Amino acid sequence: MVVYVTETIEIAGIIAFTSSGIFSAMQKRLDVFGVLVIGFVTAIGGGTIRDILLGHTPVSWLRNINIPLLILFTSITTMYFHRFVKGLKTALFVLDALGLGLFTIIGIQTGLEAGLHPGMCLMLGTISGCFGGVIRDMLLNEIPVLFRREIYATACIAGGLLYLMFEGIIGETFAELISIIFICGLRIIAFKRRWGLPSLPRFRAK
Amino acid sequence: MVVYVTETIEIAGIIAFTSSGIFSAMQKRLDVFGVLVIGFVTAIGGGTIRDILLGHTPVSWLRNINIPLLILFTSITTMYFHRFVKGLKTALFVLDALGLGLFTIIGIQTGLEAGLHPGMCLMLGTISGCFGGVIRDMLLNEIPVLFRREIYATACIAGGLLYLMFEGIIGETFAELISIIFICGLRIIAFKRRWGLPSLPRFRAK
Amino acid sequence: MVVYVTETIEIAGIIAFTSSGIFSAMQKRLDVFGVLVIGFVTAIGGGTIRDILLGHTPVSWLRNINIPLLILFTSITTMYFHRFVKGLKTALFVLDALGLGLFTIIGIQTGLEAGLHPGMCLMLGTISGCFGGVIRDMLLNEIPVLFRREIYATACIAGGLLYLMFEGIIGETFAELISIIFICGLRIIAFKRRWGLPSLPRFRAK
């Protein structure tokens, strides 16, 4: 049952991440191919960096044709029905929060399986969840929104800590579900209440 | 004989890709070292991403000193004789199109050897052919021209499909030659006729 | 003894690289998380690219929790006491030069151990020393300062050549110390005398 839930969340997460990439790309003057690449990179970028850092190659999306197909399908649908999909803003936001939670936990589990220090696993989890968006913004020639915005990576880190603490006590499955719900919930509450990390006093060179 | 043809095209492709990088870099205020790095990255970036995604390490240029030497030589020549080389615009354009074709097919073949799904091989081929230019543009702080421009990646994808369809029927060698000629030809015709992909309606946030 | 010296220099280098990242990030409007990521990437980026190109995975910082901890501690200290740390400009500059020297030589040694051509090792050394700053600038949406600035990468290349020439004659240890001192010294002198690489005549497209 849990496997089905996890798979459903993964599909939801990929759809949400892809759409978010497509929307970002459509704000710039890109052609169809460019928009497709951005959608793709947003969806699989974080997991790809994780796999490369760990040496898990060929990276995971190269081994499962369903992922690129799902991204392609989502991209085309989003491009074609962008006015309609835009109306689904709230739904997409929740899917994105769910995906963020799931991808973070997958990243942590991958690190634990590779026998890494829990602190490293936490970093890998955050990278898995957040860095697709970082590559997207680099390609779109912007400072990553992740570095300026409301609670996003922080939710991953907090939820990841939760997972690492409880995984040994209540079992992997329960810890996974609780952490995903926690990340997703924190993300939504933070967004609603406009919580943000303090930005540092601007430091002037010279 | 085919090996010689392939090797000659590879050399031509590296020369053309390097020069294109050098010219892009010279439009910005970079010092000699910066221009060299951009030339290098443009020439080997695509193949490097392919090798990293597949786990073929050390990546291929690290195993063949002739590639960096060729790039270094081309870079210095291009920088020194830039007025003269600029006059070779048409020649460089054709070499670039040839290189694009060859690198795409090499990427596909590498994927097939690794036992990947043909769809993945197509993606790897496109990455091999096009993503050196993407890294170049990221380093030069611009949105990759590949995402906005005329038919470029599309030629790789079309030619790659051709290769995958015919490789089993007419043999690797013939399929390779036909696909390279196809990519190169499509690229040249598209450029001459100013074909381009449709750009999407600009999507406004909020 | 040499091991202790090397370890001390490595710690000094990581501290200096991290602070330099933090300062760069604080000139932009980033939140605390963004500044942390930039500090981290500046410190470990070069070595990470080296490890990925070579296939040394999991990359080195994933295998040693002390490195992330040192970076985290340095980052927080630098953010909190940024006015004070800024006053240490000269000290940080010297540490940075020392780190640059050491990381370059470590990169070269890693290449030699992997049985690569000395020319490749030189490139790997330069990448290890310099490319953390390149990723930092890409993330901050700027053309890498390395490509425009005074003698920086050039010092790595010159010092690396020195190491490769003398390593067989006077032994690894002595060659290492001499090269690090050379890179560090050249960097400091070049900075004081405002030496720079020639920038190329700006090339106009069209």
PDB file of N, CA and C in Angstrom, chain A residues 33, chain B residues 13-14 16-18 20 40-51 53 95-110 120-137 145-147 149 151-157 160 180 183 187:
ATOM      1  N   PHE A  33      11.397  24.150 -27.594  1.00  0.00           N
ATOM      2  CA  PHE A  33      12.454  23.269 -27.104  1.00  0.00           C
ATOM      3  C   PHE A  33      13.029  23.770 -25.784  1.00  0.00           C
TER       4      PHE A  33
ATOM      5  N   GLY B  13      34.654  19.158 -36.098  1.00  0.00           N
ATOM      6  CA  GLY B  13      33.639  19.576 -35.132  1.00  0.00           C
ATOM      7  C   GLY B  13      34.258  20.273 -33.933  1.00  0.00           C
ATOM      8  N   ILE B  14      35.324  19.706 -33.413  1.00  0.00           N
ATOM      9  CA  ILE B  14      35.976  20.323 -32.249  1.00  0.00           C
ATOM     10  C   ILE B  14      36.490  21.709 -32.618  1.00  0.00           C
ATOM     11  N   ALA B  16      35.347  23.723 -34.925  1.00  0.00           N
ATOM     12  CA  ALA B  16      34.241  24.657 -35.113  1.00  0.00           C
ATOM     13  C   ALA B  16      33.611  25.037 -33.779  1.00  0.00           C
ATOM     14  N   PHE B  17      33.398  24.051 -32.913  1.00  0.00           N
ATOM     15  CA  PHE B  17      32.794  24.338 -31.605  1.00  0.00           C
ATOM     16  C   PHE B  17      33.705  25.269 -30.797  1.00  0.00           C
ATOM     17  N   THR B  18      35.019  24.973 -30.818  1.00  0.00           N
ATOM     18  CA  THR B  18      35.948  25.830 -30.070  1.00  0.00           C
ATOM     19  C   THR B  18      35.882  27.265 -30.581  1.00  0.00           C
ATOM     20  N   SER B  20      33.525  28.780 -32.123  1.00  0.00           N
ATOM     21  CA  SER B  20      32.257  29.423 -31.771  1.00  0.00           C
ATOM     22  C   SER B  20      32.304  29.908 -30.325  1.00  0.00           C
ATOM     23  N   PHE B  40      37.091  25.921 -24.476  1.00  0.00           N
ATOM     24  CA  PHE B  40      37.196  24.538 -24.040  1.00  0.00           C
ATOM     25  C   PHE B  40      35.836  23.941 -23.697  1.00  0.00           C
ATOM     26  N   VAL B  41      35.099  24.692 -22.876  1.00  0.00           N
ATOM     27  CA  VAL B  41      33.803  24.203 -22.395  1.00  0.00           C
ATOM     28  C   VAL B  41      32.828  24.016 -23.558  1.00  0.00           C
ATOM     29  N   THR B  42      32.862  24.933 -24.517  1.00  0.00           N
ATOM     30  CA  THR B  42      31.963  24.808 -25.662  1.00  0.00           C
ATOM     31  C   THR B  42      32.257  23.520 -26.430  1.00  0.00           C
ATOM     32  N   ALA B  43      33.551  23.210 -26.563  1.00  0.00           N
ATOM     33  CA  ALA B  43      33.926  22.046 -27.362  1.00  0.00           C
ATOM     34  C   ALA B  43      33.629  20.734 -26.645  1.00  0.00           C
ATOM     35  N   ILE B  44      33.907  20.653 -25.342  1.00  0.00           N
ATOM     36  CA  ILE B  44      33.791  19.339 -24.685  1.00  0.00           C
ATOM     37  C   ILE B  44      32.633  19.251 -23.690  1.00  0.00           C
ATOM     38  N   GLY B  45      31.887  20.337 -23.525  1.00  0.00           N
ATOM     39  CA  GLY B  45      30.837  20.344 -22.501  1.00  0.00           C
ATOM     40  C   GLY B  45      29.762  19.289 -22.708  1.00  0.00           C
ATOM     41  N   GLY B  46      29.268  19.179 -23.939  1.00  0.00           N
ATOM     42  CA  GLY B  46      28.182  18.238 -24.198  1.00  0.00           C
ATOM     43  C   GLY B  46      28.588  16.802 -23.913  1.00  0.00           C
ATOM     44  N   GLY B  47      29.742  16.413 -24.437  1.00  0.00           N
ATOM     45  CA  GLY B  47      30.226  15.053 -24.208  1.00  0.00           C
ATOM     46  C   GLY B  47      30.511  14.788 -22.739  1.00  0.00           C
ATOM     47  N   THR B  48      30.953  15.838 -22.029  1.00  0.00           N
ATOM     48  CA  THR B  48      31.253  15.684 -20.610  1.00  0.00           C
ATOM     49  C   THR B  48      29.979  15.412 -19.812  1.00  0.00           C
ATOM     50  N   ILE B  49      28.922  16.167 -20.092  1.00  0.00           N
ATOM     51  CA  ILE B  49      27.651  15.908 -19.386  1.00  0.00           C
ATOM     52  C   ILE B  49      27.184  14.487 -19.685  1.00  0.00           C
ATOM     53  N   ARG B  50      27.245  14.094 -20.970  1.00  0.00           N
ATOM     54  CA  ARG B  50      26.850  12.724 -21.334  1.00  0.00           C
ATOM     55  C   ARG B  50      27.625  11.696 -20.510  1.00  0.00           C
ATOM     56  N   ASP B  51      28.970  11.837 -20.460  1.00  0.00           N
ATOM     57  CA  ASP B  51      29.786  10.860 -19.735  1.00  0.00           C
ATOM     58  C   ASP B  51      29.453  10.843 -18.252  1.00  0.00           C
ATOM     59  N   LEU B  53      26.552  11.710 -16.787  1.00  0.00           N
ATOM     60  CA  LEU B  53      25.232  11.101 -16.572  1.00  0.00           C
ATOM     61  C   LEU B  53      25.308   9.576 -16.666  1.00  0.00           C
ATOM     62  N   LEU B  95      31.240  23.568 -40.646  1.00  0.00           N
ATOM     63  CA  LEU B  95      31.946  22.668 -39.728  1.00  0.00           C
ATOM     64  C   LEU B  95      31.119  22.440 -38.466  1.00  0.00           C
ATOM     65  N   ASP B  96      30.537  23.516 -37.965  1.00  0.00           N
ATOM     66  CA  ASP B  96      29.712  23.416 -36.761  1.00  0.00           C
ATOM     67  C   ASP B  96      28.536  22.467 -36.992  1.00  0.00           C
ATOM     68  N   ALA B  97      27.903  22.589 -38.129  1.00  0.00           N
ATOM     69  CA  ALA B  97      26.772  21.716 -38.449  1.00  0.00           C
ATOM     70  C   ALA B  97      27.232  20.265 -38.559  1.00  0.00           C
ATOM     71  N   LEU B  98      28.411  20.059 -39.174  1.00  0.00           N
ATOM     72  CA  LEU B  98      28.960  18.707 -39.264  1.00  0.00           C
ATOM     73  C   LEU B  98      29.243  18.142 -37.874  1.00  0.00           C
ATOM     74  N   GLY B  99      29.910  18.952 -37.065  1.00  0.00           N
ATOM     75  CA  GLY B  99      30.234  18.523 -35.702  1.00  0.00           C
ATOM     76  C   GLY B  99      28.971  18.187 -34.926  1.00  0.00           C
ATOM     77  N   LEU B 100      27.966  19.037 -35.069  1.00  0.00           N
ATOM     78  CA  LEU B 100      26.687  18.809 -34.390  1.00  0.00           C
ATOM     79  C   LEU B 100      26.139  17.432 -34.750  1.00  0.00           C
ATOM     80  N   GLY B 101      26.154  17.135 -36.055  1.00  0.00           N
ATOM     81  CA  GLY B 101      25.667  15.834 -36.505  1.00  0.00           C
ATOM     82  C   GLY B 101      26.470  14.701 -35.896  1.00  0.00           C
ATOM     83  N   LEU B 102      27.798  14.805 -36.011  1.00  0.00           N
ATOM     84  CA  LEU B 102      28.630  13.712 -35.521  1.00  0.00           C
ATOM     85  C   LEU B 102      28.478  13.511 -34.020  1.00  0.00           C
ATOM     86  N   PHE B 103      28.545  14.610 -33.246  1.00  0.00           N
ATOM     87  CA  PHE B 103      28.489  14.465 -31.793  1.00  0.00           C
ATOM     88  C   PHE B 103      27.144  13.884 -31.355  1.00  0.00           C
ATOM     89  N   THR B 104      26.079  14.255 -32.066  1.00  0.00           N
ATOM     90  CA  THR B 104      24.774  13.681 -31.747  1.00  0.00           C
ATOM     91  C   THR B 104      24.800  12.164 -31.913  1.00  0.00           C
ATOM     92  N   ILE B 105      25.323  11.720 -33.068  1.00  0.00           N
ATOM     93  CA  ILE B 105      25.344  10.272 -33.328  1.00  0.00           C
ATOM     94  C   ILE B 105      26.249   9.552 -32.326  1.00  0.00           C
ATOM     95  N   ILE B 106      27.409  10.151 -32.006  1.00  0.00           N
ATOM     96  CA  ILE B 106      28.290   9.531 -31.004  1.00  0.00           C
ATOM     97  C   ILE B 106      27.536   9.380 -29.675  1.00  0.00           C
ATOM     98  N   GLY B 107      26.789  10.422 -29.297  1.00  0.00           N
ATOM     99  CA  GLY B 107      26.026  10.350 -28.049  1.00  0.00           C
ATOM    100  C   GLY B 107      25.017   9.214 -28.076  1.00  0.00           C
ATOM    101  N   ILE B 108      24.333   9.074 -29.196  1.00  0.00           N
ATOM    102  CA  ILE B 108      23.343   7.992 -29.314  1.00  0.00           C
ATOM    103  C   ILE B 108      24.016   6.630 -29.221  1.00  0.00           C
ATOM    104  N   GLN B 109      25.146   6.481 -29.950  1.00  0.00           N
ATOM    105  CA  GLN B 109      25.851   5.190 -29.923  1.00  0.00           C
ATOM    106  C   GLN B 109      26.317   4.851 -28.510  1.00  0.00           C
ATOM    107  N   THR B 110      26.821   5.858 -27.787  1.00  0.00           N
ATOM    108  CA  THR B 110      27.264   5.605 -26.410  1.00  0.00           C
ATOM    109  C   THR B 110      26.095   5.105 -25.564  1.00  0.00           C
ATOM    110  N   MET B 120      16.070   7.391 -24.493  1.00  0.00           N
ATOM    111  CA  MET B 120      17.141   7.969 -23.675  1.00  0.00           C
ATOM    112  C   MET B 120      18.357   8.285 -24.534  1.00  0.00           C
ATOM    113  N   CYS B 121      18.638   7.369 -25.485  1.00  0.00           N
ATOM    114  CA  CYS B 121      19.801   7.568 -26.353  1.00  0.00           C
ATOM    115  C   CYS B 121      19.623   8.848 -27.159  1.00  0.00           C
ATOM    116  N   LEU B 122      18.390   9.080 -27.582  1.00  0.00           N
ATOM    117  CA  LEU B 122      18.089  10.295 -28.327  1.00  0.00           C
ATOM    118  C   LEU B 122      18.373  11.525 -27.462  1.00  0.00           C
ATOM    119  N   MET B 123      17.960  11.463 -26.211  1.00  0.00           N
ATOM    120  CA  MET B 123      18.235  12.577 -25.304  1.00  0.00           C
ATOM    121  C   MET B 123      19.737  12.749 -25.105  1.00  0.00           C
ATOM    122  N   LEU B 124      20.436  11.637 -24.908  1.00  0.00           N
ATOM    123  CA  LEU B 124      21.888  11.723 -24.712  1.00  0.00           C
ATOM    124  C   LEU B 124      22.567  12.302 -25.944  1.00  0.00           C
ATOM    125  N   GLY B 125      22.079  11.909 -27.120  1.00  0.00           N
ATOM    126  CA  GLY B 125      22.657  12.446 -28.357  1.00  0.00           C
ATOM    127  C   GLY B 125      22.474  13.956 -28.439  1.00  0.00           C
ATOM    128  N   THR B 126      21.276  14.402 -28.128  1.00  0.00           N
ATOM    129  CA  THR B 126      20.993  15.838 -28.164  1.00  0.00           C
ATOM    130  C   THR B 126      21.855  16.588 -27.150  1.00  0.00           C
ATOM    131  N   ILE B 127      21.988  15.994 -25.959  1.00  0.00           N
ATOM    132  CA  ILE B 127      22.840  16.612 -24.937  1.00  0.00           C
ATOM    133  C   ILE B 127      24.280  16.701 -25.430  1.00  0.00           C
ATOM    134  N   SER B 128      24.789  15.607 -26.012  1.00  0.00           N
ATOM    135  CA  SER B 128      26.169  15.609 -26.512  1.00  0.00           C
ATOM    136  C   SER B 128      26.387  16.694 -27.549  1.00  0.00           C
ATOM    137  N   GLY B 129      25.414  16.843 -28.440  1.00  0.00           N
ATOM    138  CA  GLY B 129      25.581  17.801 -29.523  1.00  0.00           C
ATOM    139  C   GLY B 129      25.413  19.240 -29.077  1.00  0.00           C
ATOM    140  N   CYS B 130      24.473  19.482 -28.182  1.00  0.00           N
ATOM    141  CA  CYS B 130      24.041  20.870 -27.927  1.00  0.00           C
ATOM    142  C   CYS B 130      24.471  21.476 -26.610  1.00  0.00           C
ATOM    143  N   PHE B 131      24.793  20.673 -25.599  1.00  0.00           N
ATOM    144  CA  PHE B 131      24.879  21.273 -24.268  1.00  0.00           C
ATOM    145  C   PHE B 131      26.212  21.936 -23.949  1.00  0.00           C
ATOM    146  N   GLY B 132      27.222  21.718 -24.802  1.00  0.00           N
ATOM    147  CA  GLY B 132      28.424  22.528 -24.656  1.00  0.00           C
ATOM    148  C   GLY B 132      28.074  24.004 -24.780  1.00  0.00           C
ATOM    149  N   GLY B 133      27.238  24.314 -25.765  1.00  0.00           N
ATOM    150  CA  GLY B 133      26.797  25.697 -25.960  1.00  0.00           C
ATOM    151  C   GLY B 133      25.949  26.210 -24.803  1.00  0.00           C
ATOM    152  N   VAL B 134      25.210  25.295 -24.168  1.00  0.00           N
ATOM    153  CA  VAL B 134      24.396  25.715 -23.023  1.00  0.00           C
ATOM    154  C   VAL B 134      25.294  26.143 -21.854  1.00  0.00           C
ATOM    155  N   ILE B 135      26.326  25.337 -21.567  1.00  0.00           N
ATOM    156  CA  ILE B 135      27.242  25.719 -20.470  1.00  0.00           C
ATOM    157  C   ILE B 135      27.962  27.017 -20.823  1.00  0.00           C
ATOM    158  N   ARG B 136      28.389  27.136 -22.074  1.00  0.00           N
ATOM    159  CA  ARG B 136      29.047  28.372 -22.517  1.00  0.00           C
ATOM    160  C   ARG B 136      28.176  29.585 -22.191  1.00  0.00           C
ATOM    161  N   ASP B 137      26.893  29.506 -22.535  1.00  0.00           N
ATOM    162  CA  ASP B 137      26.016  30.655 -22.314  1.00  0.00           C
ATOM    163  C   ASP B 137      25.759  30.900 -20.827  1.00  0.00           C
ATOM    164  N   VAL B 145      21.310  30.381 -25.986  1.00  0.00           N
ATOM    165  CA  VAL B 145      20.802  30.738 -27.307  1.00  0.00           C
ATOM    166  C   VAL B 145      20.034  29.564 -27.906  1.00  0.00           C
ATOM    167  N   LEU B 146      20.437  28.360 -27.501  1.00  0.00           N
ATOM    168  CA  LEU B 146      19.785  27.132 -27.940  1.00  0.00           C
ATOM    169  C   LEU B 146      18.296  27.121 -27.612  1.00  0.00           C
ATOM    170  N   PHE B 147      17.906  27.845 -26.541  1.00  0.00           N
ATOM    171  CA  PHE B 147      16.518  27.816 -26.105  1.00  0.00           C
ATOM    172  C   PHE B 147      15.673  28.861 -26.828  1.00  0.00           C
ATOM    173  N   ARG B 149      16.588  30.008 -30.275  1.00  0.00           N
ATOM    174  CA  ARG B 149      17.020  30.211 -31.633  1.00  0.00           C
ATOM    175  C   ARG B 149      16.322  29.311 -32.623  1.00  0.00           C
ATOM    176  N   ILE B 151      16.172  26.312 -35.637  1.00  0.00           N
ATOM    177  CA  ILE B 151      16.295  24.854 -35.555  1.00  0.00           C
ATOM    178  C   ILE B 151      17.728  24.445 -35.241  1.00  0.00           C
ATOM    179  N   TYR B 152      17.976  23.945 -34.068  1.00  0.00           N
ATOM    180  CA  TYR B 152      19.322  23.469 -33.744  1.00  0.00           C
ATOM    181  C   TYR B 152      19.184  22.105 -33.061  1.00  0.00           C
ATOM    182  N   ALA B 153      18.636  22.126 -31.832  1.00  0.00           N
ATOM    183  CA  ALA B 153      18.417  20.853 -31.151  1.00  0.00           C
ATOM    184  C   ALA B 153      17.433  19.992 -31.942  1.00  0.00           C
ATOM    185  N   THR B 154      16.477  20.645 -32.594  1.00  0.00           N
ATOM    186  CA  THR B 154      15.484  19.906 -33.365  1.00  0.00           C
ATOM    187  C   THR B 154      16.146  19.087 -34.473  1.00  0.00           C
ATOM    188  N   ALA B 155      17.190  19.650 -35.079  1.00  0.00           N
ATOM    189  CA  ALA B 155      17.919  18.905 -36.115  1.00  0.00           C
ATOM    190  C   ALA B 155      18.551  17.656 -35.512  1.00  0.00           C
ATOM    191  N   CYS B 156      19.116  17.797 -34.297  1.00  0.00           N
ATOM    192  CA  CYS B 156      19.697  16.622 -33.627  1.00  0.00           C
ATOM    193  C   CYS B 156      18.644  15.556 -33.406  1.00  0.00           C
ATOM    194  N   ILE B 157      17.480  15.990 -32.896  1.00  0.00           N
ATOM    195  CA  ILE B 157      16.443  15.017 -32.555  1.00  0.00           C
ATOM    196  C   ILE B 157      15.956  14.306 -33.819  1.00  0.00           C
ATOM    197  N   GLY B 160      18.666  12.058 -35.108  1.00  0.00           N
ATOM    198  CA  GLY B 160      18.836  10.942 -34.199  1.00  0.00           C
ATOM    199  C   GLY B 160      17.764   9.884 -34.411  1.00  0.00           C
ATOM    200  N   ILE B 180      24.242  12.019 -40.158  1.00  0.00           N
ATOM    201  CA  ILE B 180      25.091  13.208 -40.032  1.00  0.00           C
ATOM    202  C   ILE B 180      24.793  14.172 -41.172  1.00  0.00           C
ATOM    203  N   ILE B 183      21.392  15.831 -40.464  1.00  0.00           N
ATOM    204  CA  ILE B 183      21.428  16.874 -39.430  1.00  0.00           C
ATOM    205  C   ILE B 183      22.102  18.126 -39.982  1.00  0.00           C
ATOM    206  N   ARG B 187      20.179  21.640 -40.666  1.00  0.00           N
ATOM    207  CA  ARG B 187      20.679  22.818 -39.957  1.00  0.00           C
ATOM    208  C   ARG B 187      20.969  23.958 -40.944  1.00  0.00           C
TER     209      ARG B 187
END
